[in-house]
PDB file of C-alpha atoms in Angstrom:
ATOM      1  CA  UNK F 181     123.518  55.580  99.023  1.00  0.00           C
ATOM      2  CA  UNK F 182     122.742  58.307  96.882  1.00  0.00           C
ATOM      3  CA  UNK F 183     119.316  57.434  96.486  1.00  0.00           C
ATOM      4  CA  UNK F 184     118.719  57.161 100.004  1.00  0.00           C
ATOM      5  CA  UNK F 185     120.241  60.751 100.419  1.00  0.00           C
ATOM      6  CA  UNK F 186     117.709  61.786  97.746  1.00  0.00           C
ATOM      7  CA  UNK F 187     114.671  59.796  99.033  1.00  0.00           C
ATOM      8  CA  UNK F 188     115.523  61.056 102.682  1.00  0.00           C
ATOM      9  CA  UNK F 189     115.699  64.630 101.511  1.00  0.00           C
ATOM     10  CA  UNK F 190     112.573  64.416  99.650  1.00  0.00           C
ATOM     11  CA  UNK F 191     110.623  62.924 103.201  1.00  0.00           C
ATOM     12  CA  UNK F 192     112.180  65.896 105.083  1.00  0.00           C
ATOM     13  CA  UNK F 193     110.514  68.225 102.581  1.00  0.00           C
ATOM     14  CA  UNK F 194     107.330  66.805 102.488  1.00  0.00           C
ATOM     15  CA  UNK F 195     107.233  67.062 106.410  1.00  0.00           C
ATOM     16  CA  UNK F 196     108.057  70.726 105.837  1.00  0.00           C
ATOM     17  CA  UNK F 197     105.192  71.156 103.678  1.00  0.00           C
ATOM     18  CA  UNK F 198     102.758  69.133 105.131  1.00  0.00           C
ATOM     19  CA  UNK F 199     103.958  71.562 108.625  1.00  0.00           C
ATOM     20  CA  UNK F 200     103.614  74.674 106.793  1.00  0.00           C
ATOM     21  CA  UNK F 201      99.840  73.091 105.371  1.00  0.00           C
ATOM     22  CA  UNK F 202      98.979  72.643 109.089  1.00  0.00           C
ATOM     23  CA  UNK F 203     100.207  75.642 110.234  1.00  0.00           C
ATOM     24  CA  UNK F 204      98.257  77.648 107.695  1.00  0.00           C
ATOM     25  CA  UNK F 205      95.058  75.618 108.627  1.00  0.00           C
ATOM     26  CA  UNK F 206      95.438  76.362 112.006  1.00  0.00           C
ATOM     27  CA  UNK F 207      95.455  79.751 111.239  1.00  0.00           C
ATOM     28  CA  UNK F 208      92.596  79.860 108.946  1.00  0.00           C
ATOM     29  CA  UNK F 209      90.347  78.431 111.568  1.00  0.00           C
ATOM     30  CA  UNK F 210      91.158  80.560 114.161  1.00  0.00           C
ATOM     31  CA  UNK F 211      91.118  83.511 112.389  1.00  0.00           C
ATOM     32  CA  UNK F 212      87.722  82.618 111.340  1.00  0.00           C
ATOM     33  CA  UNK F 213      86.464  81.702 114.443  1.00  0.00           C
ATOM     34  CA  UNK F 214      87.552  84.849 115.682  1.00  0.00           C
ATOM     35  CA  UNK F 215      85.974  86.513 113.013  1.00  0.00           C
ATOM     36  CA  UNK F 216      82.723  84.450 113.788  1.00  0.00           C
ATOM     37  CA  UNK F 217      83.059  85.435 117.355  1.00  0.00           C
ATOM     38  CA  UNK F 218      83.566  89.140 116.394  1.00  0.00           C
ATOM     39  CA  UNK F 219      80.711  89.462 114.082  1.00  0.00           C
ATOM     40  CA  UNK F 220      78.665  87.688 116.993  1.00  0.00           C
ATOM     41  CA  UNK F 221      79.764  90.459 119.244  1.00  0.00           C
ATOM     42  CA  UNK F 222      79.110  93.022 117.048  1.00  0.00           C
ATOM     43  CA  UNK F 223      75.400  91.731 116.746  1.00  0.00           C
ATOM     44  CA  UNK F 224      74.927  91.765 120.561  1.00  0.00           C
ATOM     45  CA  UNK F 225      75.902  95.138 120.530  1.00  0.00           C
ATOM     46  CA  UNK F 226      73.861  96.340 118.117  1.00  0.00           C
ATOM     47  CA  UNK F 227      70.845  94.440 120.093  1.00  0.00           C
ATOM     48  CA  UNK F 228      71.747  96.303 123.098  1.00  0.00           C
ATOM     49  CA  UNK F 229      71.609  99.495 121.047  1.00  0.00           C
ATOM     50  CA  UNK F 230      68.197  98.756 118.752  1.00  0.00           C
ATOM     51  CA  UNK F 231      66.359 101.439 121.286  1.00  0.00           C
ATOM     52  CA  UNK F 232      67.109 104.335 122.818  1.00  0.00           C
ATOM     53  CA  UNK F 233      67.490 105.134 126.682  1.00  0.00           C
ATOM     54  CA  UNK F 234      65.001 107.459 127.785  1.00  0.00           C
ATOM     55  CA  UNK F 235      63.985 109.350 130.793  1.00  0.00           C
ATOM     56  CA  UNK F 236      60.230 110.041 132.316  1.00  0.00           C
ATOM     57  CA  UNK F 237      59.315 113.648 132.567  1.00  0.00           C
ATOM     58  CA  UNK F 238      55.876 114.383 134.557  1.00  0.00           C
ATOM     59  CA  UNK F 239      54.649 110.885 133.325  1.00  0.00           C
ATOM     60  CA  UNK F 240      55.932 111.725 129.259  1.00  0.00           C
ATOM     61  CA  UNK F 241      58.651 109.491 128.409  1.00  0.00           C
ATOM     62  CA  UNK F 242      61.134 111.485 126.620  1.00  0.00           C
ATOM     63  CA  UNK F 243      64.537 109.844 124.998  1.00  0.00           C
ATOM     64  CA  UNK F 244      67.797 111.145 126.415  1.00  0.00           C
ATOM     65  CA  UNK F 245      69.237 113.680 124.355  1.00  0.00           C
ATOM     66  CA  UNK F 246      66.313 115.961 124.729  1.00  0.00           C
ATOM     67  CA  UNK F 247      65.811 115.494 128.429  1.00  0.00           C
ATOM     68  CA  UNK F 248      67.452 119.111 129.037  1.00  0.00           C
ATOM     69  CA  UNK F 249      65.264 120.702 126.450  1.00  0.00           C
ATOM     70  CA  UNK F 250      62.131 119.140 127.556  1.00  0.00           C
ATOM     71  CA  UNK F 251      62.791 121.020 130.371  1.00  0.00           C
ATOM     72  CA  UNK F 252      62.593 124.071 129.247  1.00  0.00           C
ATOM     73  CA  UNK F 253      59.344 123.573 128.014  1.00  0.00           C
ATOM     74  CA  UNK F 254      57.404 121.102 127.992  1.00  0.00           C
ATOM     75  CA  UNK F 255      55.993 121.930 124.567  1.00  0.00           C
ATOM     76  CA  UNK F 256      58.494 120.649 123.153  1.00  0.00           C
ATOM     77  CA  UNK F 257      57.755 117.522 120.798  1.00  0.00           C
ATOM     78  CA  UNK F 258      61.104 117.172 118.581  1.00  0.00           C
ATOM     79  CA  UNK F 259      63.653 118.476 116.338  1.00  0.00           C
ATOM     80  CA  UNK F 260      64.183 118.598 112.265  1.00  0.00           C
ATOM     81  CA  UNK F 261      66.873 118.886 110.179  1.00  0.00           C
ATOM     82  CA  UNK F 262      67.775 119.219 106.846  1.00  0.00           C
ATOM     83  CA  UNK F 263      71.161 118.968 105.929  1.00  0.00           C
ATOM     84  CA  UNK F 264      73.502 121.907 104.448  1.00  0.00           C
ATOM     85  CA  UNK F 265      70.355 124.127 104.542  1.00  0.00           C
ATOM     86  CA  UNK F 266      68.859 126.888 107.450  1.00  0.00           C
ATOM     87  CA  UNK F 267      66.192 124.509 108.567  1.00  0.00           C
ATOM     88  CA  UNK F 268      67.661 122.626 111.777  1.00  0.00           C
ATOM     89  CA  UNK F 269      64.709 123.686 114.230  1.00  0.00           C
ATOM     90  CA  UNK F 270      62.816 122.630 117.422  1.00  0.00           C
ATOM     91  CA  UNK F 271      59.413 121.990 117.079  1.00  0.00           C
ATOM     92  CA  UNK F 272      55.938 122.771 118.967  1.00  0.00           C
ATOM     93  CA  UNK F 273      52.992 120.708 119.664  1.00  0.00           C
ATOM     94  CA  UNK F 274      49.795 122.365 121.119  1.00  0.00           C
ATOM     95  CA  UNK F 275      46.755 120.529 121.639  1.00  0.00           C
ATOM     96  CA  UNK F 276      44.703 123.128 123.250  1.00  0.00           C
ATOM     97  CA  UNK F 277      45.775 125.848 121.095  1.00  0.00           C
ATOM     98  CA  UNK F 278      47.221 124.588 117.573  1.00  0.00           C
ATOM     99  CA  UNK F 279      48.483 127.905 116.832  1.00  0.00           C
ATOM    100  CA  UNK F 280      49.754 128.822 120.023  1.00  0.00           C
ATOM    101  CA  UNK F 281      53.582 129.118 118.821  1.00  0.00           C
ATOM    102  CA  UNK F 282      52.545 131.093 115.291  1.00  0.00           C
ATOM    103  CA  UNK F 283      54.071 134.114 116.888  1.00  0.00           C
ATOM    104  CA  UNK F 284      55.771 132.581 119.992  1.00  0.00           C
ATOM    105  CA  UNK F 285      59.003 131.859 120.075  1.00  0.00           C
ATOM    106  CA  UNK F 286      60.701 128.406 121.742  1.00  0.00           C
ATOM    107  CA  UNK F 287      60.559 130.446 125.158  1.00  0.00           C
ATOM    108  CA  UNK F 288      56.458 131.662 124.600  1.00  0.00           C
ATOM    109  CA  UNK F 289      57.724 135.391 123.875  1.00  0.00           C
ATOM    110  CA  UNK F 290      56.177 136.743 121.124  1.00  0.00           C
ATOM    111  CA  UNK F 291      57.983 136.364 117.697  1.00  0.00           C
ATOM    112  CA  UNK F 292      57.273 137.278 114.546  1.00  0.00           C
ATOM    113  CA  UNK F 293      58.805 134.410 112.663  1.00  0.00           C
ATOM    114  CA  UNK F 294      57.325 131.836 115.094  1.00  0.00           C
ATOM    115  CA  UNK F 295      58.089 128.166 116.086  1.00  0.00           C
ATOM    116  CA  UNK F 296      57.347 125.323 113.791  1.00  0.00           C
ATOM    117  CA  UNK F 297      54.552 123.493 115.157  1.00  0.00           C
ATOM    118  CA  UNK F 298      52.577 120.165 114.447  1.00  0.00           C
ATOM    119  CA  UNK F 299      48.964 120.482 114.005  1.00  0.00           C
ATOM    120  CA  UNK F 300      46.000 118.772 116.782  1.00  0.00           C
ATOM    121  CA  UNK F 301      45.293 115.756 114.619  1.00  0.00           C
ATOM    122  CA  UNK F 302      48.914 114.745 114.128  1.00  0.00           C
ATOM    123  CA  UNK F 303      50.828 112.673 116.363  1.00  0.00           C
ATOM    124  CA  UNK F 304      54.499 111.655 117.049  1.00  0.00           C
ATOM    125  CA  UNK F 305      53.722 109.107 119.297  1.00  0.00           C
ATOM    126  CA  UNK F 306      51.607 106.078 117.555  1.00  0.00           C
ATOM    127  CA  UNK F 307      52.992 108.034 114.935  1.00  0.00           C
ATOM    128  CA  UNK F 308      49.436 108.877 112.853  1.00  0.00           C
ATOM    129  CA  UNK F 309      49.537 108.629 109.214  1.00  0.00           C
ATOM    130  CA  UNK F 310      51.015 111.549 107.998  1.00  0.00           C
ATOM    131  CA  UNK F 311      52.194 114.173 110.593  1.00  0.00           C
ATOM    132  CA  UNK F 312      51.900 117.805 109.482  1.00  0.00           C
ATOM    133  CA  UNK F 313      54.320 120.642 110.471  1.00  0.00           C
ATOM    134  CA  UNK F 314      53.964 124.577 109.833  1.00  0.00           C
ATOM    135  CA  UNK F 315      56.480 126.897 109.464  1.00  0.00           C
ATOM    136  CA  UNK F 316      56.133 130.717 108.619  1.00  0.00           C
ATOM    137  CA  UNK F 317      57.731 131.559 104.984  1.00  0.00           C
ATOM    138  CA  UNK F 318      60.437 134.332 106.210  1.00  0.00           C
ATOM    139  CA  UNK F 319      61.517 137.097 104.179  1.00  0.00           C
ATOM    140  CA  UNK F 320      64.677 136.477 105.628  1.00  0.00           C
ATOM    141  CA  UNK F 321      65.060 133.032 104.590  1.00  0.00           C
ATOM    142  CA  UNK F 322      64.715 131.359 107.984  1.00  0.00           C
ATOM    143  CA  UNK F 323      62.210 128.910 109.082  1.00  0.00           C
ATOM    144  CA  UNK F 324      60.172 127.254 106.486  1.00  0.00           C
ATOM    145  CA  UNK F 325      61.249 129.870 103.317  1.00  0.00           C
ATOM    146  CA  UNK F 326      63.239 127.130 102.432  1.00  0.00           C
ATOM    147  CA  UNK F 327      61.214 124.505 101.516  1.00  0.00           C
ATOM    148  CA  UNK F 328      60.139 126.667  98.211  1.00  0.00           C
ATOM    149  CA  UNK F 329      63.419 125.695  96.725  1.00  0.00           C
ATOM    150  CA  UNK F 330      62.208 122.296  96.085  1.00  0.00           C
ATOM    151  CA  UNK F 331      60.109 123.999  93.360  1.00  0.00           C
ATOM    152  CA  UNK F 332      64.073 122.919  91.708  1.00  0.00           C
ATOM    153  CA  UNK F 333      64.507 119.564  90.925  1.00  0.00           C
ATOM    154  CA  UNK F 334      68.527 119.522  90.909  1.00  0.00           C
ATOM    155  CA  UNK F 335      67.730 121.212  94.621  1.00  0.00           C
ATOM    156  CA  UNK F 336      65.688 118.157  95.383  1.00  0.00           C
ATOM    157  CA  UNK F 337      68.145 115.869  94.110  1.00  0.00           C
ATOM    158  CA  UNK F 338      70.320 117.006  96.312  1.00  0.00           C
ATOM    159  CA  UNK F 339      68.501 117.424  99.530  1.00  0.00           C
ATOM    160  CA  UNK F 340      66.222 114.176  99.326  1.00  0.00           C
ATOM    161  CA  UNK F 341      66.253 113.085 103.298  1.00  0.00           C
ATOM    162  CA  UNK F 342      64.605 115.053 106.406  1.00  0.00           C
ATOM    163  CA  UNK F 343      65.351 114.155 109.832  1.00  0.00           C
ATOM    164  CA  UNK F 344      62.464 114.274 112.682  1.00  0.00           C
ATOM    165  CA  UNK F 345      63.635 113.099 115.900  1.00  0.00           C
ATOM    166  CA  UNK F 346      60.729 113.231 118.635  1.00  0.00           C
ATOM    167  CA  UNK F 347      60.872 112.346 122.010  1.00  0.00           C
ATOM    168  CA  UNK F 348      59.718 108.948 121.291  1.00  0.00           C
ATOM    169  CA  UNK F 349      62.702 107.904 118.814  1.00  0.00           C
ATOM    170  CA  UNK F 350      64.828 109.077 115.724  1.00  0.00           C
ATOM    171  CA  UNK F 351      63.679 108.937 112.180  1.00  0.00           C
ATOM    172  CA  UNK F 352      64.690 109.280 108.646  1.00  0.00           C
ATOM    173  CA  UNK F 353      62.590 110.896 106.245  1.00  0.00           C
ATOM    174  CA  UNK F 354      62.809 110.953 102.129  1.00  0.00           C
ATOM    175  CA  UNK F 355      61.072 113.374  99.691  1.00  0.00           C
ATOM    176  CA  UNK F 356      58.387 111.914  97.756  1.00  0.00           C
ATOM    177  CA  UNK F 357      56.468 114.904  96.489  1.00  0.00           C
ATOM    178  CA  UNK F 358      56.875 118.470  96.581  1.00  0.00           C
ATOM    179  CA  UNK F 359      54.267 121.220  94.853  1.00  0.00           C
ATOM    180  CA  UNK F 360      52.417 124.476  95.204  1.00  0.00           C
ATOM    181  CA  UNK F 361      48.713 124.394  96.195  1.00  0.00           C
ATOM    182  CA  UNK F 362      46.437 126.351  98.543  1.00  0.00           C
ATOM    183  CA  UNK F 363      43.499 126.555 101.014  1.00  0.00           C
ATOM    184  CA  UNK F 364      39.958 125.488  99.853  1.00  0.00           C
ATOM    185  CA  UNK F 365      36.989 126.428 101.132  1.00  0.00           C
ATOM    186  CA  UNK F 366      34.968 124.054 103.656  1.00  0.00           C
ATOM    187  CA  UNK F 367      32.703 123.576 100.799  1.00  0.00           C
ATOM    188  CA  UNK F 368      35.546 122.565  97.554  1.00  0.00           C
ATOM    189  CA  UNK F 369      35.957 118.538  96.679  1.00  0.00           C
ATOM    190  CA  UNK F 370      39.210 119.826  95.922  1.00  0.00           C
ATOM    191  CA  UNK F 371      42.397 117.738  97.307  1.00  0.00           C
ATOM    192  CA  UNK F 372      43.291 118.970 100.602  1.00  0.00           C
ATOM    193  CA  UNK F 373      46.598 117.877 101.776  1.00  0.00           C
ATOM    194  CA  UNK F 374      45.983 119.525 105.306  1.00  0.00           C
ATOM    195  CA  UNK F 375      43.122 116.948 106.227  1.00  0.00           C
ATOM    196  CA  UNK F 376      45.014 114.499 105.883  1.00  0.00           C
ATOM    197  CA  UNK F 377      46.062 112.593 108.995  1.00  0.00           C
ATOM    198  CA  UNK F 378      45.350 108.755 109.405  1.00  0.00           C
ATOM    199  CA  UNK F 379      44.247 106.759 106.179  1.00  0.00           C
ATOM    200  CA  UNK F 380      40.899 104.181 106.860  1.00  0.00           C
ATOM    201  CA  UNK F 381      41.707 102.415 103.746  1.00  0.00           C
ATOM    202  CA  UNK F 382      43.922 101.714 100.988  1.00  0.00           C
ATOM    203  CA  UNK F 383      42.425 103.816  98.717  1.00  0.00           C
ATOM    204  CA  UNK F 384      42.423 106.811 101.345  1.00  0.00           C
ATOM    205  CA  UNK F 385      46.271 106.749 101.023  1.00  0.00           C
ATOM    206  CA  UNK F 386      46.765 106.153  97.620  1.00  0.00           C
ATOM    207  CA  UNK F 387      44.659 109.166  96.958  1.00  0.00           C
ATOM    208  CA  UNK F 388      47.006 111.206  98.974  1.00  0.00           C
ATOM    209  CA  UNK F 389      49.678 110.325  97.781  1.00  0.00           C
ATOM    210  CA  UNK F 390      48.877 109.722  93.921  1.00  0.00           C
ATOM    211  CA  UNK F 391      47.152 113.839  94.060  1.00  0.00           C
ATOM    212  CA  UNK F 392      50.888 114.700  95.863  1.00  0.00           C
ATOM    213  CA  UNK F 393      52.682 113.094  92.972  1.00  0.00           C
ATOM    214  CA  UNK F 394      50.542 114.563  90.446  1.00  0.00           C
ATOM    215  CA  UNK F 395      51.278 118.150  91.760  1.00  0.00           C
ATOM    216  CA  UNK F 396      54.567 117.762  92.145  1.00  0.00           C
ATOM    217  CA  UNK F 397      56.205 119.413  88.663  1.00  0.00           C
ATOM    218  CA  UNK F 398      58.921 117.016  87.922  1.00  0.00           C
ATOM    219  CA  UNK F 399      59.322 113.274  88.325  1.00  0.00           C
ATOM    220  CA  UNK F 400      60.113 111.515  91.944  1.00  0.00           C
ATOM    221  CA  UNK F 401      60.782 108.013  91.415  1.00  0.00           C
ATOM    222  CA  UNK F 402      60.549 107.013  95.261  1.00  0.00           C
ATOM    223  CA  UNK F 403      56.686 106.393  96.210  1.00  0.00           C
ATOM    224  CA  UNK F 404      54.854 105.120  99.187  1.00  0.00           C
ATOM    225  CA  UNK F 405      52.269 102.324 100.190  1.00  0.00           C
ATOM    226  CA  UNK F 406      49.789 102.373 103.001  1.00  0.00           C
ATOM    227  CA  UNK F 407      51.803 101.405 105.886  1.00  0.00           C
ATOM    228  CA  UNK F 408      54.437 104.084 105.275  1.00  0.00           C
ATOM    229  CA  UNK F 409      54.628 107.345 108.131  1.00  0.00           C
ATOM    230  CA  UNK F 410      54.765 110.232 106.511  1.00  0.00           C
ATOM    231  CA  UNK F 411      55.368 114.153 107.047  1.00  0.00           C
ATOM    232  CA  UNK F 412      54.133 116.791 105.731  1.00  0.00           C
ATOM    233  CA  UNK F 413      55.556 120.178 105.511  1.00  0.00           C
ATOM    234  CA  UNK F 414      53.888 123.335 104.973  1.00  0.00           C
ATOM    235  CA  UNK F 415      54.340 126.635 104.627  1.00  0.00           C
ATOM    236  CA  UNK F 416      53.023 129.651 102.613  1.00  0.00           C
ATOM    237  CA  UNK F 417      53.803 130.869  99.230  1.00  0.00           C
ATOM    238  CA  UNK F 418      52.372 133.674  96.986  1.00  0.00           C
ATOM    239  CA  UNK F 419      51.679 132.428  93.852  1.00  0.00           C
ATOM    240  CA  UNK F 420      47.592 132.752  94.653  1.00  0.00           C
ATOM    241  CA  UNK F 421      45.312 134.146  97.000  1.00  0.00           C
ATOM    242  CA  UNK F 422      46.104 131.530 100.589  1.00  0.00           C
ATOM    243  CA  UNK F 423      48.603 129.516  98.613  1.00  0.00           C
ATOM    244  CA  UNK F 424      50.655 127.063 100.213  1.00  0.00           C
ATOM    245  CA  UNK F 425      53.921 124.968  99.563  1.00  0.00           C
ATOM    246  CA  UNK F 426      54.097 121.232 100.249  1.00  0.00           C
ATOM    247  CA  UNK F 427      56.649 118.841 101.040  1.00  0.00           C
ATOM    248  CA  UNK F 428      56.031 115.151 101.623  1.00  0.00           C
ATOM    249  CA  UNK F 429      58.450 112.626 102.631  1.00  0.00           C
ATOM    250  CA  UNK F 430      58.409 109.311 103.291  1.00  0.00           C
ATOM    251  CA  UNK F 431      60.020 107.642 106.883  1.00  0.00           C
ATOM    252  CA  UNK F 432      62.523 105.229 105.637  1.00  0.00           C
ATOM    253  CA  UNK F 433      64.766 105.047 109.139  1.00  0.00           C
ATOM    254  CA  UNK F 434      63.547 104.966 112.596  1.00  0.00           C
ATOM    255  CA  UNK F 435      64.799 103.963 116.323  1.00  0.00           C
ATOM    256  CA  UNK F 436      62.468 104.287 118.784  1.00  0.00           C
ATOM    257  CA  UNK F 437      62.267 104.574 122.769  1.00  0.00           C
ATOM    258  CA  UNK F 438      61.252 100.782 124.408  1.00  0.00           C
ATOM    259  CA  UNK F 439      58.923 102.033 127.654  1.00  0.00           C
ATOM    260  CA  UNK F 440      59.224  98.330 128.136  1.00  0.00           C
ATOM    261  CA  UNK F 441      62.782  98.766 129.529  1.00  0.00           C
ATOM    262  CA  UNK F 442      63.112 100.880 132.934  1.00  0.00           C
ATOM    263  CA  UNK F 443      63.521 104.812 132.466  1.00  0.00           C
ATOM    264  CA  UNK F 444      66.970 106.178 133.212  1.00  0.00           C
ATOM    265  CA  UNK F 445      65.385 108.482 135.908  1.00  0.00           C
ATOM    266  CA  UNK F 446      61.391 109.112 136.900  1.00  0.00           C
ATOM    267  CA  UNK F 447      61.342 112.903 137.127  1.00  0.00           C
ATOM    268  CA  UNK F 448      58.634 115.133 138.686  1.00  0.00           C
ATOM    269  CA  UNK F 449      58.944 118.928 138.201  1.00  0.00           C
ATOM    270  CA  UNK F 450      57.419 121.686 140.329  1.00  0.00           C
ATOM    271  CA  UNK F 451      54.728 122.215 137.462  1.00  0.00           C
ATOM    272  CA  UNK F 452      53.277 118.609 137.998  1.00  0.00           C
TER     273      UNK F 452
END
């Protein structure tokens, strides 16, 4: 009798556990189909969000959060930013007139310190090689003044990324080389960083970028291949008669506008 008591107690737990085993199974595999389903989700959205809406200006598509700025003038080809530091600026293209915005401000009145500009040759839409931006060296410290205290390499350190968002899309930028130089004449064999726009060939590129590296005084361990948009960023500096400081960064990030996808609105303005 007693072993029957025992026996029947010992069938009773098993039950138990065998319950609780099923229970906790049960639970594993919903929780990880949920989790499946979740992560699934989470994928879709980030499909849905892998380009950016985007309006069209006057036949110019232009992404959303510079529809308002566009606007205002139609010069307008994007923003940069570099974090904790004065340079968070729009910036100017002018085909006709490269220069037009040396001593313009954003609203064409004339300025002293300017608008950073792109040059002719560069473009943010295919986006060329290497894009090239100029920027007045202030007394003040604004606009491009900046960019001389990469001549630091603890400043570099910690200021390594750029961001250039155009109309076409949002991109991240790191620093690759940074050095003095200056204008050549037409007739020097001298490097030339400023002529530099689209590469024809391998070598083209290397040579840019190996004669960036080998100006740059200290050591920058992130390089570049052909295939890699860059920007360049120039401004002056008076260490020798027309000399110039360069910074050259890589794009490592971008998200771009999909003109495949319908515009949010077709706009026509009254300058059309």
């Amino acid at each position: 009798m007693i072993k029957s008591r025992t026996s029947l107690r010992k069938t009773k737990i098993n039950i138990y556990d065998i319950l609780i085993c099923l229970c906790v199974a049960i639970i594993l595999v919903v929780a990880s189909i949920f989790f499946y389903y979740y992560r699934q989700s989470n994928k879709n959205e980030e499909k849905q969000q892998s380009y950016l809406e985007y309006y069209l200006i006057d036949g110019v598509p232009v992404q959303k959060k510079f529809k308002d700025i566009y606007l205002q003038n139609s010069d307008f080809i994007g923003w940069i930013t570099i974090d904790d530091t004065v340079i968070d600026y729009p910036v100017m293209q002018t085909i006709d007139d490269e220069e037009y915005y040396l001593r313009r401000d954003f609203n064409k009145e004339y300025n002293i310190g300017g608008t950073l500009f792109i040059d002719k040759e560069s473009s943010y839409k295919m986006p060329s090689d290497n894009i090239i931006m100029y920027g007045h060296h202030m007394h003040n410290g604004t606009m491009f003044k900046g960019l001389l205290k990469y001549e630091d390499e603890d400043y570099y350190k910690e200021h390594k990324y750029i961001t250039f968002n155009t109309l076409n899309g949002n991109a991240t930028y790191e620093i690759i080389a940074a050095y003095r130089t200056h204008i050549f004449s037409e007739e020097s064999t001298e490097f030339k960083y400023y002529e530099f726009h689209n590469a024809f060939s391998t070598e083209e590129y290397n040579d840019f970028i190996s004669n960036s590296k080998n100006l740059t005084p200290y050591k920058i361990e992130t390089d570049a291949e052909w295939g890699d948009k860059l920007l360049t960023l120039s401004t002056c500096a008076y260490h020798t008669s027309n000399g110039r400081y360069v910074v050259v960064a890589k794009r490592i990030e971008h998200t771009d506008i999909d003109t495949t996808k319908k515009p949010l609105e077709i706009i026509t303005t009254e300058n059309e």
